[in-house]
PDB file of C-alpha atoms in Angstrom:
ATOM      1  CA  UNK A  21       0.000   0.000   0.000  1.00 68.00           C
ATOM      2  CA  UNK A  22       2.959   2.327   0.484  1.00 68.00           C
ATOM      3  CA  UNK A  23       3.448   2.321  -3.300  1.00 76.00           C
ATOM      4  CA  UNK A  24      -0.122   3.510  -3.756  1.00 80.00           C
ATOM      5  CA  UNK A  25       0.294   6.401  -1.329  1.00 78.00           C
ATOM      6  CA  UNK A  26       3.397   7.550  -3.216  1.00 78.00           C
ATOM      7  CA  UNK A  27       1.052   8.082  -6.170  1.00 82.00           C
ATOM      8  CA  UNK A  28      -0.014  11.316  -4.462  1.00 85.00           C
ATOM      9  CA  UNK A  29       3.478  12.644  -5.175  1.00 84.00           C
ATOM     10  CA  UNK A  30       3.562  11.338  -8.770  1.00 86.00           C
ATOM     11  CA  UNK A  31       0.430  12.687 -10.422  1.00 94.00           C
ATOM     12  CA  UNK A  32       0.620  15.930 -12.382  1.00 95.00           C
ATOM     13  CA  UNK A  33      -2.730  17.677 -12.720  1.00 97.00           C
ATOM     14  CA  UNK A  34      -5.659  16.386 -10.716  1.00 97.00           C
ATOM     15  CA  UNK A  35      -6.735  13.781  -8.231  1.00 97.00           C
ATOM     16  CA  UNK A  36     -10.310  12.871  -7.333  1.00 98.00           C
ATOM     17  CA  UNK A  37     -11.742  10.717  -4.545  1.00 98.00           C
ATOM     18  CA  UNK A  38     -15.163   9.079  -4.439  1.00 98.00           C
ATOM     19  CA  UNK A  39     -16.248   7.955  -0.972  1.00 98.00           C
ATOM     20  CA  UNK A  40     -19.302   5.737  -0.632  1.00 98.00           C
ATOM     21  CA  UNK A  41     -19.234   4.383   2.922  1.00 98.00           C
ATOM     22  CA  UNK A  42     -21.155   5.795   5.874  1.00 98.00           C
ATOM     23  CA  UNK A  43     -18.330   4.760   8.232  1.00 98.00           C
ATOM     24  CA  UNK A  44     -14.580   4.370   7.871  1.00 98.00           C
ATOM     25  CA  UNK A  45     -12.413   2.802  10.550  1.00 98.00           C
ATOM     26  CA  UNK A  46      -9.213   4.800  10.330  1.00 96.00           C
ATOM     27  CA  UNK A  47      -6.661   4.605  13.133  1.00 95.00           C
ATOM     28  CA  UNK A  48      -5.914   8.328  12.827  1.00 94.00           C
ATOM     29  CA  UNK A  49      -9.588   9.154  13.427  1.00 97.00           C
ATOM     30  CA  UNK A  50     -10.336   6.905  16.398  1.00 97.00           C
ATOM     31  CA  UNK A  51      -9.412   9.381  19.152  1.00 97.00           C
ATOM     32  CA  UNK A  52     -10.971  12.406  17.398  1.00 97.00           C
ATOM     33  CA  UNK A  53     -14.158  10.388  16.792  1.00 98.00           C
ATOM     34  CA  UNK A  54     -14.355   9.458  20.485  1.00 97.00           C
ATOM     35  CA  UNK A  55     -13.845  13.133  21.408  1.00 96.00           C
ATOM     36  CA  UNK A  56     -16.661  14.040  19.016  1.00 96.00           C
ATOM     37  CA  UNK A  57     -18.953  11.407  20.541  1.00 97.00           C
ATOM     38  CA  UNK A  58     -18.164  12.758  24.014  1.00 96.00           C
ATOM     39  CA  UNK A  59     -18.841  16.355  22.994  1.00 93.00           C
ATOM     40  CA  UNK A  60     -15.243  17.386  23.664  1.00 92.00           C
ATOM     41  CA  UNK A  61     -13.383  19.981  21.587  1.00 90.00           C
ATOM     42  CA  UNK A  62     -11.172  18.664  18.816  1.00 90.00           C
ATOM     43  CA  UNK A  63      -7.395  18.887  18.800  1.00 90.00           C
ATOM     44  CA  UNK A  64      -6.774  19.901  15.172  1.00 89.00           C
ATOM     45  CA  UNK A  65      -3.262  18.420  15.127  1.00 93.00           C
ATOM     46  CA  UNK A  66      -4.625  15.096  13.778  1.00 94.00           C
ATOM     47  CA  UNK A  67      -5.614  16.942  10.600  1.00 95.00           C
ATOM     48  CA  UNK A  68      -2.107  18.279   9.954  1.00 94.00           C
ATOM     49  CA  UNK A  69      -0.649  15.510   7.762  1.00 94.00           C
ATOM     50  CA  UNK A  70      -3.566  15.500   5.299  1.00 94.00           C
ATOM     51  CA  UNK A  71      -3.694  19.306   5.237  1.00 95.00           C
ATOM     52  CA  UNK A  72       0.018  19.427   4.423  1.00 95.00           C
ATOM     53  CA  UNK A  73      -0.473  16.951   1.577  1.00 94.00           C
ATOM     54  CA  UNK A  74      -3.389  18.954   0.156  1.00 96.00           C
ATOM     55  CA  UNK A  75      -1.437  22.236   0.373  1.00 96.00           C
ATOM     56  CA  UNK A  76       1.554  20.619  -1.365  1.00 95.00           C
ATOM     57  CA  UNK A  77      -0.733  19.418  -4.162  1.00 96.00           C
ATOM     58  CA  UNK A  78      -2.257  22.870  -4.574  1.00 96.00           C
ATOM     59  CA  UNK A  79       1.149  24.610  -4.321  1.00 96.00           C
ATOM     60  CA  UNK A  80       2.421  22.650  -7.310  1.00 95.00           C
ATOM     61  CA  UNK A  81      -0.595  23.779  -9.341  1.00 96.00           C
ATOM     62  CA  UNK A  82      -2.600  20.548  -9.212  1.00 97.00           C
ATOM     63  CA  UNK A  83      -6.152  20.117  -7.959  1.00 97.00           C
ATOM     64  CA  UNK A  84      -7.687  17.742  -5.434  1.00 98.00           C
ATOM     65  CA  UNK A  85     -11.363  17.059  -4.948  1.00 98.00           C
ATOM     66  CA  UNK A  86     -13.741  14.503  -3.505  1.00 98.00           C
ATOM     67  CA  UNK A  87     -17.393  13.623  -3.432  1.00 98.00           C
ATOM     68  CA  UNK A  88     -18.871  11.719  -0.524  1.00 98.00           C
ATOM     69  CA  UNK A  89     -22.035   9.726  -1.259  1.00 98.00           C
ATOM     70  CA  UNK A  90     -24.039   9.832   1.977  1.00 98.00           C
ATOM     71  CA  UNK A  91     -27.117   8.170   3.401  1.00 98.00           C
ATOM     72  CA  UNK A  92     -29.745  10.531   4.744  1.00 98.00           C
ATOM     73  CA  UNK A  93     -30.318  10.937   7.559  1.00 98.00           C
ATOM     74  CA  UNK A  94     -26.581  11.282   8.036  1.00 98.00           C
ATOM     75  CA  UNK A  95     -24.734   8.769  10.168  1.00 98.00           C
ATOM     76  CA  UNK A  96     -22.872   9.912  13.250  1.00 98.00           C
ATOM     77  CA  UNK A  97     -19.582   9.252  11.485  1.00 98.00           C
ATOM     78  CA  UNK A  98     -20.495  11.364   8.437  1.00 98.00           C
ATOM     79  CA  UNK A  99     -21.517  14.232  10.735  1.00 98.00           C
ATOM     80  CA  UNK A 100     -18.125  13.858  12.423  1.00 98.00           C
ATOM     81  CA  UNK A 101     -16.327  14.029   9.058  1.00 97.00           C
ATOM     82  CA  UNK A 102     -18.334  17.009   7.864  1.00 97.00           C
ATOM     83  CA  UNK A 103     -17.905  19.002  11.057  1.00 96.00           C
ATOM     84  CA  UNK A 104     -14.481  17.915  12.316  1.00 95.00           C
ATOM     85  CA  UNK A 105     -12.369  17.000   9.264  1.00 95.00           C
ATOM     86  CA  UNK A 106     -13.699  18.331   5.979  1.00 96.00           C
ATOM     87  CA  UNK A 107     -13.585  22.034   6.956  1.00 94.00           C
ATOM     88  CA  UNK A 108      -9.838  21.725   7.506  1.00 93.00           C
ATOM     89  CA  UNK A 109      -9.462  19.911   4.179  1.00 95.00           C
ATOM     90  CA  UNK A 110     -11.260  22.774   2.435  1.00 95.00           C
ATOM     91  CA  UNK A 111      -9.071  25.350   4.179  1.00 93.00           C
ATOM     92  CA  UNK A 112      -6.046  23.467   2.819  1.00 95.00           C
ATOM     93  CA  UNK A 113      -7.443  23.646  -0.730  1.00 96.00           C
ATOM     94  CA  UNK A 114      -9.481  20.489  -1.304  1.00 97.00           C
ATOM     95  CA  UNK A 115     -12.859  20.771  -3.030  1.00 98.00           C
ATOM     96  CA  UNK A 116     -15.515  18.631  -1.335  1.00 98.00           C
ATOM     97  CA  UNK A 117     -19.014  17.795  -2.506  1.00 98.00           C
ATOM     98  CA  UNK A 118     -21.804  15.750  -0.983  1.00 98.00           C
ATOM     99  CA  UNK A 119     -24.086  13.508  -3.017  1.00 98.00           C
ATOM    100  CA  UNK A 120     -27.134  11.999  -1.319  1.00 98.00           C
ATOM    101  CA  UNK A 121     -27.164   8.228  -1.755  1.00 98.00           C
ATOM    102  CA  UNK A 122     -30.711   8.367  -3.173  1.00 98.00           C
ATOM    103  CA  UNK A 123     -29.472  10.642  -5.985  1.00 98.00           C
ATOM    104  CA  UNK A 124     -26.417   8.444  -6.586  1.00 98.00           C
ATOM    105  CA  UNK A 125     -28.652   5.386  -6.852  1.00 98.00           C
ATOM    106  CA  UNK A 126     -30.976   7.168  -9.319  1.00 98.00           C
ATOM    107  CA  UNK A 127     -27.921   8.023 -11.428  1.00 97.00           C
ATOM    108  CA  UNK A 128     -26.592   4.461 -11.257  1.00 97.00           C
ATOM    109  CA  UNK A 129     -23.345   5.490  -9.526  1.00 97.00           C
ATOM    110  CA  UNK A 130     -21.442   2.297  -8.638  1.00 94.00           C
ATOM    111  CA  UNK A 131     -20.996   1.581  -4.960  1.00 94.00           C
ATOM    112  CA  UNK A 132     -17.237   1.615  -4.461  1.00 96.00           C
ATOM    113  CA  UNK A 133     -14.522   3.989  -3.317  1.00 98.00           C
ATOM    114  CA  UNK A 134     -11.710   5.043  -5.582  1.00 98.00           C
ATOM    115  CA  UNK A 135      -9.003   7.593  -6.286  1.00 97.00           C
ATOM    116  CA  UNK A 136      -8.539   8.807  -9.869  1.00 98.00           C
ATOM    117  CA  UNK A 137      -5.164  10.288 -10.802  1.00 97.00           C
ATOM    118  CA  UNK A 138      -4.790  12.465 -13.945  1.00 97.00           C
ATOM    119  CA  UNK A 139      -7.481  10.456 -15.746  1.00 97.00           C
ATOM    120  CA  UNK A 140      -4.748   7.825 -16.144  1.00 96.00           C
ATOM    121  CA  UNK A 141      -4.784   5.613 -13.035  1.00 95.00           C
ATOM    122  CA  UNK A 142      -7.469   4.354 -10.704  1.00 96.00           C
ATOM    123  CA  UNK A 143      -6.896   3.130  -7.179  1.00 96.00           C
ATOM    124  CA  UNK A 144      -9.970   1.160  -6.084  1.00 97.00           C
ATOM    125  CA  UNK A 145     -10.142   1.160  -2.304  1.00 97.00           C
ATOM    126  CA  UNK A 146     -11.224  -2.170  -0.807  1.00 97.00           C
ATOM    127  CA  UNK A 147     -12.604  -2.062   2.741  1.00 98.00           C
ATOM    128  CA  UNK A 148     -13.575  -4.823   5.132  1.00 97.00           C
ATOM    129  CA  UNK A 149     -17.072  -5.018   6.634  1.00 96.00           C
ATOM    130  CA  UNK A 150     -15.990  -2.760   9.521  1.00 96.00           C
ATOM    131  CA  UNK A 151     -14.834   0.048   7.229  1.00 97.00           C
ATOM    132  CA  UNK A 152     -11.099  -0.603   7.595  1.00 97.00           C
ATOM    133  CA  UNK A 153      -8.985  -0.324   4.449  1.00 96.00           C
ATOM    134  CA  UNK A 154      -7.980  -3.809   3.343  1.00 96.00           C
ATOM    135  CA  UNK A 155      -6.058  -3.028   0.158  1.00 95.00           C
ATOM    136  CA  UNK A 156      -5.964  -0.923  -2.991  1.00 95.00           C
ATOM    137  CA  UNK A 157      -6.309  -2.259  -6.527  1.00 95.00           C
ATOM    138  CA  UNK A 158      -4.446   0.052  -8.909  1.00 94.00           C
ATOM    139  CA  UNK A 159      -4.997  -0.077 -12.649  1.00 95.00           C
ATOM    140  CA  UNK A 160      -4.251   1.968 -15.735  1.00 95.00           C
ATOM    141  CA  UNK A 161      -6.579  -0.113 -17.911  1.00 98.00           C
ATOM    142  CA  UNK A 162      -8.053   2.477 -20.334  1.00 98.00           C
ATOM    143  CA  UNK A 163     -11.595   1.091 -20.108  1.00 98.00           C
ATOM    144  CA  UNK A 164     -11.595   1.074 -16.299  1.00 98.00           C
ATOM    145  CA  UNK A 165     -10.117   4.573 -16.211  1.00 98.00           C
ATOM    146  CA  UNK A 166     -12.685   5.833 -18.737  1.00 98.00           C
ATOM    147  CA  UNK A 167     -15.540   4.479 -16.582  1.00 98.00           C
ATOM    148  CA  UNK A 168     -14.162   6.174 -13.465  1.00 98.00           C
ATOM    149  CA  UNK A 169     -13.665   9.477 -15.291  1.00 98.00           C
ATOM    150  CA  UNK A 170     -17.316   9.278 -16.354  1.00 98.00           C
ATOM    151  CA  UNK A 171     -18.498   8.635 -12.775  1.00 98.00           C
ATOM    152  CA  UNK A 172     -16.318  11.458 -11.453  1.00 98.00           C
ATOM    153  CA  UNK A 173     -18.025  13.879 -13.843  1.00 98.00           C
ATOM    154  CA  UNK A 174     -21.500  12.643 -12.920  1.00 98.00           C
ATOM    155  CA  UNK A 175     -20.779  12.850  -9.192  1.00 98.00           C
ATOM    156  CA  UNK A 176     -19.106  16.253  -9.339  1.00 98.00           C
ATOM    157  CA  UNK A 177     -21.931  17.686 -11.452  1.00 98.00           C
ATOM    158  CA  UNK A 178     -24.657  16.461  -9.090  1.00 98.00           C
ATOM    159  CA  UNK A 179     -22.891  16.913  -5.729  1.00 98.00           C
ATOM    160  CA  UNK A 180     -23.729  19.821  -3.446  1.00 98.00           C
ATOM    161  CA  UNK A 181     -20.628  21.747  -2.302  1.00 98.00           C
ATOM    162  CA  UNK A 182     -20.001  21.051   1.379  1.00 97.00           C
ATOM    163  CA  UNK A 183     -20.217  24.778   2.109  1.00 94.00           C
ATOM    164  CA  UNK A 184     -23.877  24.717   0.986  1.00 96.00           C
ATOM    165  CA  UNK A 185     -24.748  21.233   2.243  1.00 97.00           C
ATOM    166  CA  UNK A 186     -23.738  21.791   5.873  1.00 96.00           C
ATOM    167  CA  UNK A 187     -26.120  24.688   6.617  1.00 95.00           C
ATOM    168  CA  UNK A 188     -28.958  22.843   4.858  1.00 96.00           C
ATOM    169  CA  UNK A 189     -28.261  19.821   7.081  1.00 97.00           C
ATOM    170  CA  UNK A 190     -28.116  22.012  10.193  1.00 96.00           C
ATOM    171  CA  UNK A 191     -24.381  21.399  10.696  1.00 95.00           C
ATOM    172  CA  UNK A 192     -21.616  23.762  11.775  1.00 92.00           C
ATOM    173  CA  UNK A 193     -17.882  23.263  11.850  1.00 90.00           C
ATOM    174  CA  UNK A 194     -16.438  22.106  15.153  1.00 86.00           C
ATOM    175  CA  UNK A 195     -12.957  23.080  14.022  1.00 80.00           C
ATOM    176  CA  UNK A 196     -12.222  26.670  13.056  1.00 58.00           C
ATOM    177  CA  UNK A 197     -11.852  27.617   9.435  1.00 52.00           C
ATOM    178  CA  UNK A 198      -9.282  29.945   7.997  1.00 46.00           C
ATOM    179  CA  UNK A 199     -11.992  30.889   5.516  1.00 40.00           C
ATOM    180  CA  UNK A 200     -15.399  30.449   7.113  1.00 46.00           C
ATOM    181  CA  UNK A 201     -18.140  28.911   5.024  1.00 49.00           C
ATOM    182  CA  UNK A 202     -20.864  31.191   3.854  1.00 44.00           C
ATOM    183  CA  UNK A 203     -24.125  29.703   2.653  1.00 42.00           C
ATOM    184  CA  UNK A 204     -24.649  30.406  -1.016  1.00 42.00           C
TER     185      UNK A 204
END
């Protein structure tokens, strides 16, 4: 998996992430998630490594974006991500959209997480039943890439920007923004 994560340093122009789970079991999020569940303030230091990666991507002139397909009503974990992680990602330069699962299903969006690098490589993320990352299947097969480019466009076109979705869902950031969201 280390080879896959080096891909973030290798791509040239754009990277896109589709998330489709309502819960991810990530070691780096376990303590912040427990703090969230307990109503305690977040220590933003856990967000630093991803924020640094996003800023480095943006500083070299590339773009990074994601769409999260979500069940409504939102799960506790998705509320945690939207209020305690995503605002920091946006401050660092990542574009984030939210696509209700009902809309994704109407559009026929496949249920599966992936990263798409420069419309050339796909990293399909394989998770176990508990939401822990098992492995990544990387391919440059032109047909597979073409399909994932298509789904990226569909998802990005139909997703609601997080900055508009959060107020509509009655959510507010629990971690300060450098650039506060404004509804609009």
